[in-house]
GROMACS .gro file of N, CA, C and O in nm:
model
  392
    1THR      N    1   0.672   0.454  -0.199
    1THR     CA    2   0.639   0.583  -0.138
    1THR      C    3   0.529   0.652  -0.217
    1THR      O    4   0.533   0.771  -0.239
    2SER      N    5   0.434   0.574  -0.261
    2SER     CA    6   0.325   0.630  -0.341
    2SER      C    7   0.230   0.710  -0.253
    2SER      O    8   0.230   0.698  -0.130
    3GLY      N    9   0.148   0.789  -0.317
    3GLY     CA   10   0.051   0.872  -0.246
    3GLY      C   11  -0.051   0.793  -0.169
    3GLY      O   12  -0.110   0.843  -0.073
    4SER      N   13  -0.073   0.666  -0.208
    4SER     CA   14  -0.171   0.584  -0.136
    4SER      C   15  -0.114   0.524  -0.008
    4SER      O   16  -0.188   0.464   0.070
    5MET      N   17   0.016   0.541   0.016
    5MET     CA   18   0.075   0.495   0.142
    5MET      C   19   0.078   0.612   0.239
    5MET      O   20   0.132   0.718   0.209
    6SER      N   21   0.020   0.590   0.356
    6SER     CA   22   0.015   0.694   0.458
    6SER      C   23   0.152   0.709   0.525
    6SER      O   24   0.241   0.625   0.508
    7ALA      N   25   0.167   0.814   0.603
    7ALA     CA   26   0.290   0.833   0.679
    7ALA      C   27   0.311   0.715   0.773
    7ALA      O   28   0.424   0.669   0.793
    8GLU      N   29   0.203   0.662   0.829
    8GLU     CA   30   0.214   0.545   0.917
    8GLU      C   31   0.262   0.422   0.839
    8GLU      O   32   0.348   0.348   0.887
    9ASP      N   33   0.209   0.403   0.717
    9ASP     CA   34   0.255   0.292   0.632
    9ASP      C   35   0.404   0.302   0.607
    9ASP      O   36   0.477   0.203   0.614
   10ARG      N   37   0.451   0.423   0.574
   10ARG     CA   38   0.593   0.442   0.546
   10ARG      C   39   0.677   0.418   0.670
   10ARG      O   40   0.784   0.359   0.663
   11SER      N   41   0.627   0.461   0.786
   11SER     CA   42   0.700   0.437   0.912
   11SER      C   43   0.711   0.288   0.941
   11SER      O   44   0.816   0.240   0.986
   12ILE      N   45   0.603   0.214   0.914
   12ILE     CA   46   0.605   0.069   0.934
   12ILE      C   47   0.707   0.005   0.841
   12ILE      O   48   0.782  -0.084   0.881
   13ALA      N   49   0.712   0.051   0.715
   13ALA     CA   50   0.809  -0.003   0.619
   13ALA      C   51   0.951   0.020   0.668
   13ALA      O   52   1.035  -0.071   0.662
   14VAL      N   53   0.981   0.140   0.716
   14VAL     CA   54   1.114   0.171   0.766
   14VAL      C   55   1.147   0.081   0.884
   14VAL      O   56   1.256   0.024   0.893
   15ALA      N   57   1.051   0.061   0.975
   15ALA     CA   58   1.073  -0.025   1.091
   15ALA      C   59   1.100  -0.169   1.047
   15ALA      O   60   1.186  -0.238   1.104
   16GLU      N   61   1.030  -0.216   0.946
   16GLU     CA   62   1.051  -0.351   0.894
   16GLU      C   63   1.190  -0.365   0.832
   16GLU      O   64   1.257  -0.468   0.850
   17VAL      N   65   1.233  -0.264   0.758
   17VAL     CA   66   1.368  -0.268   0.700
   17VAL      C   67   1.472  -0.275   0.812
   17VAL      O   68   1.566  -0.354   0.805
   18LEU      N   69   1.455  -0.194   0.913
   18LEU     CA   70   1.548  -0.197   1.026
   18LEU      C   71   1.552  -0.336   1.090
   18LEU      O   72   1.658  -0.390   1.119
   19HIS      N   73   1.434  -0.394   1.110
   19HIS     CA   74   1.426  -0.526   1.172
   19HIS      C   75   1.492  -0.633   1.084
   19HIS      O   76   1.570  -0.715   1.133
   20LEU      N   77   1.460  -0.633   0.955
   20LEU     CA   78   1.519  -0.731   0.863
   20LEU      C   79   1.671  -0.718   0.858
   20LEU      O   80   1.743  -0.817   0.863
   21ALA      N   81   1.720  -0.595   0.847
   21ALA     CA   82   1.864  -0.572   0.839
   21ALA      C   83   1.933  -0.622   0.965
   21ALA      O   84   2.040  -0.683   0.959
   22GLU      N   85   1.871  -0.598   1.078
   22GLU     CA   86   1.930  -0.642   1.205
   22GLU      C   87   1.929  -0.794   1.215
   22GLU      O   88   2.029  -0.855   1.252
   23GLN      N   89   1.818  -0.857   1.180
   23GLN     CA   90   1.805  -1.002   1.190
   23GLN      C   91   1.896  -1.076   1.091
   23GLN      O   92   1.945  -1.184   1.122
   24MET      N   93   1.915  -1.018   0.974
   24MET     CA   94   1.992  -1.085   0.870
   24MET      C   95   2.139  -1.043   0.869
   24MET      O   96   2.216  -1.088   0.785
   25HIS      N   97   2.178  -0.954   0.960
   25HIS     CA   98   2.316  -0.906   0.968
   25HIS      C   99   2.363  -0.854   0.832
   25HIS      O  100   2.470  -0.890   0.783
   26VAL      N  101   2.281  -0.769   0.773
   26VAL     CA  102   2.310  -0.713   0.641
   26VAL      C  103   2.432  -0.623   0.652
   26VAL      O  104   2.438  -0.533   0.735
   27GLY      N  105   2.529  -0.647   0.565
   27GLY     CA  106   2.648  -0.564   0.561
   27GLY      C  107   2.626  -0.437   0.481
   27GLY      O  108   2.667  -0.329   0.519
   28ALA      N  109   2.558  -0.450   0.367
   28ALA     CA  110   2.529  -0.334   0.282
   28ALA      C  111   2.408  -0.366   0.196
   28ALA      O  112   2.385  -0.482   0.161
   29CYS      N  113   2.333  -0.264   0.166
   29CYS     CA  114   2.217  -0.281   0.077
   29CYS      C  115   2.185  -0.145   0.016
   29CYS      O  116   2.246  -0.044   0.051
   30TRP      N  117   2.090  -0.146  -0.075
   30TRP     CA  118   2.045  -0.023  -0.139
   30TRP      C  119   1.903   0.009  -0.093
   30TRP      O  120   1.819  -0.080  -0.082
   31TRP      N  121   1.878   0.135  -0.067
   31TRP     CA  122   1.745   0.186  -0.033
   31TRP      C  123   1.700   0.268  -0.154
   31TRP      O  124   1.771   0.358  -0.198
   32ILE      N  125   1.584   0.235  -0.208
   32ILE     CA  126   1.532   0.308  -0.324
   32ILE      C  127   1.395   0.366  -0.288
   32ILE      O  128   1.303   0.292  -0.254
   33ASP      N  129   1.383   0.498  -0.291
   33ASP     CA  130   1.253   0.565  -0.279
   33ASP      C  131   1.200   0.585  -0.420
   33ASP      O  132   1.269   0.642  -0.506
   34SER      N  133   1.078   0.538  -0.444
   34SER     CA  134   1.022   0.548  -0.578
   34SER      C  135   0.870   0.554  -0.569
   34SER      O  136   0.809   0.484  -0.489
   35ASP      N  137   0.810   0.641  -0.650
   35ASP     CA  138   0.665   0.638  -0.669
   35ASP      C  139   0.643   0.606  -0.817
   35ASP      O  140   0.650   0.492  -0.856
   36CYS      N  141   0.628   0.706  -0.902
   36CYS     CA  142   0.622   0.679  -1.046
   36CYS      C  143   0.759   0.699  -1.111
   36CYS      O  144   0.776   0.679  -1.230
   37ALA      N  145   0.858   0.736  -1.030
   37ALA     CA  146   0.996   0.752  -1.074
   37ALA      C  147   1.087   0.725  -0.954
   37ALA      O  148   1.045   0.736  -0.840
   38VAL      N  149   1.211   0.689  -0.982
   38VAL     CA  150   1.309   0.674  -0.874
   38VAL      C  151   1.345   0.814  -0.826
   38VAL      O  152   1.388   0.899  -0.903
   39LEU      N  153   1.326   0.837  -0.697
   39LEU     CA  154   1.350   0.969  -0.639
   39LEU      C  155   1.481   0.974  -0.559
   39LEU      O  156   1.539   1.080  -0.544
   40ARG      N  157   1.520   0.858  -0.507
   40ARG     CA  158   1.643   0.855  -0.427
   40ARG      C  159   1.693   0.712  -0.419
   40ARG      O  160   1.616   0.619  -0.400
   41MET      N  161   1.824   0.697  -0.436
   41MET     CA  162   1.892   0.568  -0.414
   41MET      C  163   2.008   0.594  -0.320
   41MET      O  164   2.092   0.680  -0.347
   42ILE      N  165   2.010   0.519  -0.210
   42ILE     CA  166   2.114   0.535  -0.110
   42ILE      C  167   2.174   0.399  -0.080
   42ILE      O  168   2.101   0.304  -0.055
   43GLN      N  169   2.306   0.390  -0.083
   43GLN     CA  170   2.369   0.266  -0.040
   43GLN      C  171   2.385   0.272   0.111
   43GLN      O  172   2.438   0.370   0.165
   44ILE      N  173   2.337   0.168   0.177
   44ILE     CA  174   2.335   0.162   0.323
   44ILE      C  175   2.441   0.062   0.368
   44ILE      O  176   2.446  -0.050   0.319
   45HIS      N  177   2.523   0.106   0.463
   45HIS     CA  178   2.630   0.020   0.513
   45HIS      C  179   2.607  -0.023   0.657
   45HIS      O  180   2.682  -0.102   0.711
   46GLY      N  181   2.506   0.030   0.720
   46GLY     CA  182   2.476  -0.006   0.858
   46GLY      C  183   2.341   0.050   0.898
   46GLY      O  184   2.282   0.131   0.824
   47LEU      N  185   2.292   0.009   1.012
   47LEU     CA  186   2.159   0.052   1.055
   47LEU      C  187   2.148   0.204   1.067
   47LEU      O  188   2.041   0.260   1.046
   48ASP      N  189   2.259   0.270   1.100
   48ASP     CA  190   2.254   0.416   1.116
   48ASP      C  191   2.234   0.488   0.983
   48ASP      O  192   2.197   0.605   0.982
   49ASP      N  193   2.260   0.421   0.871
   49ASP     CA  194   2.245   0.482   0.739
   49ASP      C  195   2.102   0.477   0.685
   49ASP      O  196   2.071   0.542   0.587
   50ILE      N  197   2.015   0.395   0.746
   50ILE     CA  198   1.878   0.380   0.695
   50ILE      C  199   1.802   0.510   0.719
   50ILE      O  200   1.796   0.559   0.832
   51PRO      N  201   1.746   0.568   0.613
   51PRO     CA  202   1.676   0.695   0.631
   51PRO      C  203   1.549   0.679   0.716
   51PRO      O  204   1.485   0.575   0.713
   52THR      N  205   1.519   0.781   0.792
   52THR     CA  206   1.399   0.778   0.875
   52THR      C  207   1.283   0.847   0.804
   52THR      O  208   1.172   0.850   0.856
   53THR      N  209   1.309   0.903   0.688
   53THR     CA  210   1.204   0.965   0.607
   53THR      C  211   1.207   0.905   0.468
   53THR      O  212   1.305   0.841   0.429
   54SER      N  213   1.101   0.924   0.396
   54SER     CA  214   1.096   0.876   0.258
   54SER      C  215   1.056   0.990   0.166
   54SER      O  216   0.995   1.087   0.209
   55GLN      N  217   1.092   0.977   0.040
   55GLN     CA  218   1.057   1.076  -0.060
   55GLN      C  219   0.951   1.016  -0.151
   55GLN      O  220   0.946   0.895  -0.171
   56GLY      N  221   0.867   1.099  -0.205
   56GLY     CA  222   0.764   1.052  -0.297
   56GLY      C  223   0.627   1.096  -0.253
   56GLY      O  224   0.612   1.187  -0.174
   57GLY      N  225   0.528   1.027  -0.304
   57GLY     CA  226   0.390   1.061  -0.271
   57GLY      C  227   0.303   1.071  -0.394
   57GLY      O  228   0.186   1.108  -0.385
   58GLY      N  229   0.358   1.038  -0.509
   58GLY     CA  230   0.281   1.042  -0.633
   58GLY      C  231   0.218   0.907  -0.663
   58GLY      O  232   0.202   0.824  -0.575
   59GLY      N  233   0.187   0.884  -0.788
   59GLY     CA  234   0.131   0.756  -0.830
   59GLY      C  235   0.236   0.647  -0.826
   59GLY      O  236   0.354   0.673  -0.804
   60THR      N  237   0.195   0.523  -0.845
   60THR     CA  238   0.287   0.411  -0.834
   60THR      C  239   0.313   0.346  -0.969
   60THR      O  240   0.220   0.310  -1.039
   61ASP      N  241   0.440   0.334  -1.001
   61ASP     CA  242   0.484   0.259  -1.118
   61ASP      C  243   0.604   0.178  -1.072
   61ASP      O  244   0.707   0.234  -1.035
   62PHE      N  245   0.590   0.047  -1.066
   62PHE     CA  246   0.695  -0.041  -1.016
   62PHE      C  247   0.814  -0.051  -1.112
   62PHE      O  248   0.923  -0.089  -1.072
   63ARG      N  249   0.791  -0.017  -1.239
   63ARG     CA  250   0.894  -0.038  -1.341
   63ARG      C  251   1.023   0.040  -1.315
   63ARG      O  252   1.132  -0.017  -1.327
   64PRO      N  253   1.019   0.170  -1.281
   64PRO     CA  254   1.145   0.242  -1.261
   64PRO      C  255   1.231   0.186  -1.147
   64PRO      O  256   1.352   0.172  -1.162
   65ALA      N  257   1.169   0.153  -1.034
   65ALA     CA  258   1.246   0.101  -0.921
   65ALA      C  259   1.305  -0.036  -0.953
   65ALA      O  260   1.420  -0.064  -0.920
   66LEU      N  261   1.226  -0.122  -1.017
   66LEU     CA  262   1.276  -0.255  -1.052
   66LEU      C  263   1.385  -0.246  -1.158
   66LEU      O  264   1.483  -0.322  -1.154
   67ALA      N  265   1.372  -0.152  -1.251
   67ALA     CA  266   1.478  -0.132  -1.351
   67ALA      C  267   1.606  -0.082  -1.285
   67ALA      O  268   1.716  -0.126  -1.319
   68ALA      N  269   1.594   0.008  -1.188
   68ALA     CA  270   1.712   0.057  -1.115
   68ALA      C  271   1.776  -0.057  -1.037
   68ALA      O  272   1.900  -0.071  -1.037
   69ALA      N  273   1.695  -0.141  -0.974
   69ALA     CA  274   1.748  -0.255  -0.899
   69ALA      C  275   1.819  -0.353  -0.992
   69ALA      O  276   1.923  -0.409  -0.957
   70ALA      N  277   1.766  -0.371  -1.112
   70ALA     CA  278   1.826  -0.465  -1.208
   70ALA      C  279   1.966  -0.421  -1.251
   70ALA      O  280   2.048  -0.505  -1.290
   71ARG      N  281   1.994  -0.292  -1.243
   71ARG     CA  282   2.126  -0.243  -1.284
   71ARG      C  283   2.231  -0.264  -1.175
   71ARG      O  284   2.350  -0.244  -1.198
   72LEU      N  285   2.188  -0.303  -1.055
   72LEU     CA  286   2.282  -0.326  -0.945
   72LEU      C  287   2.348  -0.463  -0.963
   72LEU      O  288   2.288  -0.556  -1.014
   73ALA      N  289   2.472  -0.473  -0.922
   73ALA     CA  290   2.543  -0.601  -0.932
   73ALA      C  291   2.597  -0.636  -0.794
   73ALA      O  292   2.647  -0.548  -0.725
   74PRO      N  293   2.590  -0.759  -0.752
   74PRO     CA  294   2.521  -0.868  -0.821
   74PRO      C  295   2.371  -0.845  -0.817
   74PRO      O  296   2.324  -0.759  -0.743
   75HIS      N  297   2.298  -0.922  -0.896
   75HIS     CA  298   2.153  -0.903  -0.898
   75HIS      C  299   2.097  -0.912  -0.757
   75HIS      O  300   2.137  -0.997  -0.679
   76PRO      N  301   2.003  -0.827  -0.730
   76PRO     CA  302   1.953  -0.814  -0.593
   76PRO      C  303   1.840  -0.912  -0.559
   76PRO      O  304   1.786  -0.979  -0.645
   77ILE      N  305   1.809  -0.912  -0.433
   77ILE     CA  306   1.681  -0.960  -0.383
   77ILE      C  307   1.610  -0.833  -0.341
   77ILE      O  308   1.663  -0.754  -0.263
   78VAL      N  309   1.492  -0.808  -0.397
   78VAL     CA  310   1.421  -0.684  -0.370
   78VAL      C  311   1.309  -0.708  -0.270
   78VAL      O  312   1.229  -0.800  -0.286
   79VAL      N  313   1.307  -0.627  -0.164
   79VAL     CA  314   1.196  -0.624  -0.070
   79VAL      C  315   1.123  -0.494  -0.099
   79VAL      O  316   1.177  -0.386  -0.077
   80TYR      N  317   1.001  -0.506  -0.152
   80TYR     CA  318   0.926  -0.390  -0.199
   80TYR      C  319   0.805  -0.372  -0.108
   80TYR      O  320   0.723  -0.462  -0.096
   81PHE      N  321   0.794  -0.257  -0.043
   81PHE     CA  322   0.679  -0.228   0.042
   81PHE      C  323   0.578  -0.150  -0.041
   81PHE      O  324   0.610  -0.043  -0.092
   82SER      N  325   0.459  -0.206  -0.055
   82SER     CA  326   0.360  -0.144  -0.142
   82SER      C  327   0.220  -0.196  -0.110
   82SER      O  328   0.204  -0.304  -0.054
   83ASP      N  329   0.120  -0.120  -0.151
   83ASP     CA  330  -0.018  -0.169  -0.144
   83ASP      C  331  -0.055  -0.239  -0.276
   83ASP      O  332  -0.166  -0.284  -0.294
   84LEU      N  333   0.042  -0.248  -0.366
   84LEU     CA  334   0.030  -0.317  -0.496
   84LEU      C  335  -0.065  -0.249  -0.593
   84LEU      O  336  -0.108  -0.311  -0.690
   85ARG      N  337  -0.095  -0.124  -0.574
   85ARG     CA  338  -0.176  -0.048  -0.670
   85ARG      C  339  -0.082   0.032  -0.758
   85ARG      O  340  -0.025   0.131  -0.716
   86GLY      N  341  -0.061  -0.015  -0.880
   86GLY     CA  342   0.029   0.056  -0.969
   86GLY      C  343   0.058  -0.023  -1.095
   86GLY      O  344   0.001  -0.129  -1.118
   87GLU      N  345   0.148   0.031  -1.175
   87GLU     CA  346   0.187  -0.030  -1.303
   87GLU      C  347   0.301  -0.129  -1.280
   87GLU      O  348   0.401  -0.095  -1.216
   88PHE      N  349   0.285  -0.249  -1.334
   88PHE     CA  350   0.387  -0.353  -1.323
   88PHE      C  351   0.458  -0.371  -1.457
   88PHE      O  352   0.401  -0.344  -1.562
   89PRO      N  353   0.582  -0.421  -1.453
   89PRO     CA  354   0.651  -0.452  -1.579
   89PRO      C  355   0.577  -0.563  -1.653
   89PRO      O  356   0.510  -0.646  -1.591
   90SER      N  357   0.589  -0.565  -1.784
   90SER     CA  358   0.522  -0.668  -1.864
   90SER      C  359   0.587  -0.805  -1.843
   90SER      O  360   0.526  -0.908  -1.866
   91GLN      N  361   0.713  -0.805  -1.797
   91GLN     CA  362   0.785  -0.930  -1.774
   91GLN      C  363   0.843  -0.925  -1.633
   91GLN      O  364   0.896  -0.822  -1.590
   92ALA      N  365   0.835  -1.037  -1.561
   92ALA     CA  366   0.889  -1.042  -1.425
   92ALA      C  367   1.040  -1.024  -1.427
   92ALA      O  368   1.107  -1.072  -1.519
   93PRO      N  369   1.096  -0.959  -1.327
   93PRO     CA  370   1.242  -0.944  -1.320
   93PRO      C  371   1.308  -1.080  -1.302
   93PRO      O  372   1.245  -1.176  -1.258
   94ASP      N  373   1.437  -1.087  -1.334
   94ASP     CA  374   1.510  -1.213  -1.320
   94ASP      C  375   1.578  -1.224  -1.184
   94ASP      O  376   1.683  -1.288  -1.171
   95PHE      N  377   1.520  -1.161  -1.084
   95PHE     CA  378   1.567  -1.169  -0.946
   95PHE      C  379   1.444  -1.173  -0.856
   95PHE      O  380   1.335  -1.133  -0.895
   96PRO      N  381   1.460  -1.225  -0.734
   96PRO     CA  382   1.345  -1.236  -0.644
   96PRO      C  383   1.293  -1.100  -0.599
   96PRO      O  384   1.371  -1.010  -0.567
   97VAL      N  385   1.161  -1.087  -0.596
   97VAL     CA  386   1.096  -0.966  -0.544
   97VAL      C  387   0.995  -1.012  -0.439
   97VAL      O  388   0.905  -1.091  -0.468
   98ILE      N  389   1.014  -0.962  -0.319
   98ILE     CA  390   0.925  -0.997  -0.208
   98ILE      C  391   0.841  -0.875  -0.175
   98ILE      O  392   0.892  -0.766  -0.162
   0.00000   0.00000   0.00000
């Protein structure tokens, strides 16, 4: 949810999450809004729980969101929507990031 992502970009990301969750029959997952800090973490139990808005709009630092995801158990598979302009961790996480 960095400042370089437009409202349209964020809407597309939300639509993709809805599509993936529906196609994969996801029972529960975590939604993390993050720009240079984690702004919101929501556990989602169904399609109706997916937020239609996002928080953020500042610079991008991937480290806080990936660190928050790493604390979840079991280790996650992270689907990260980004233009890839930002700070990355010095070491890759020990879980898949798409």
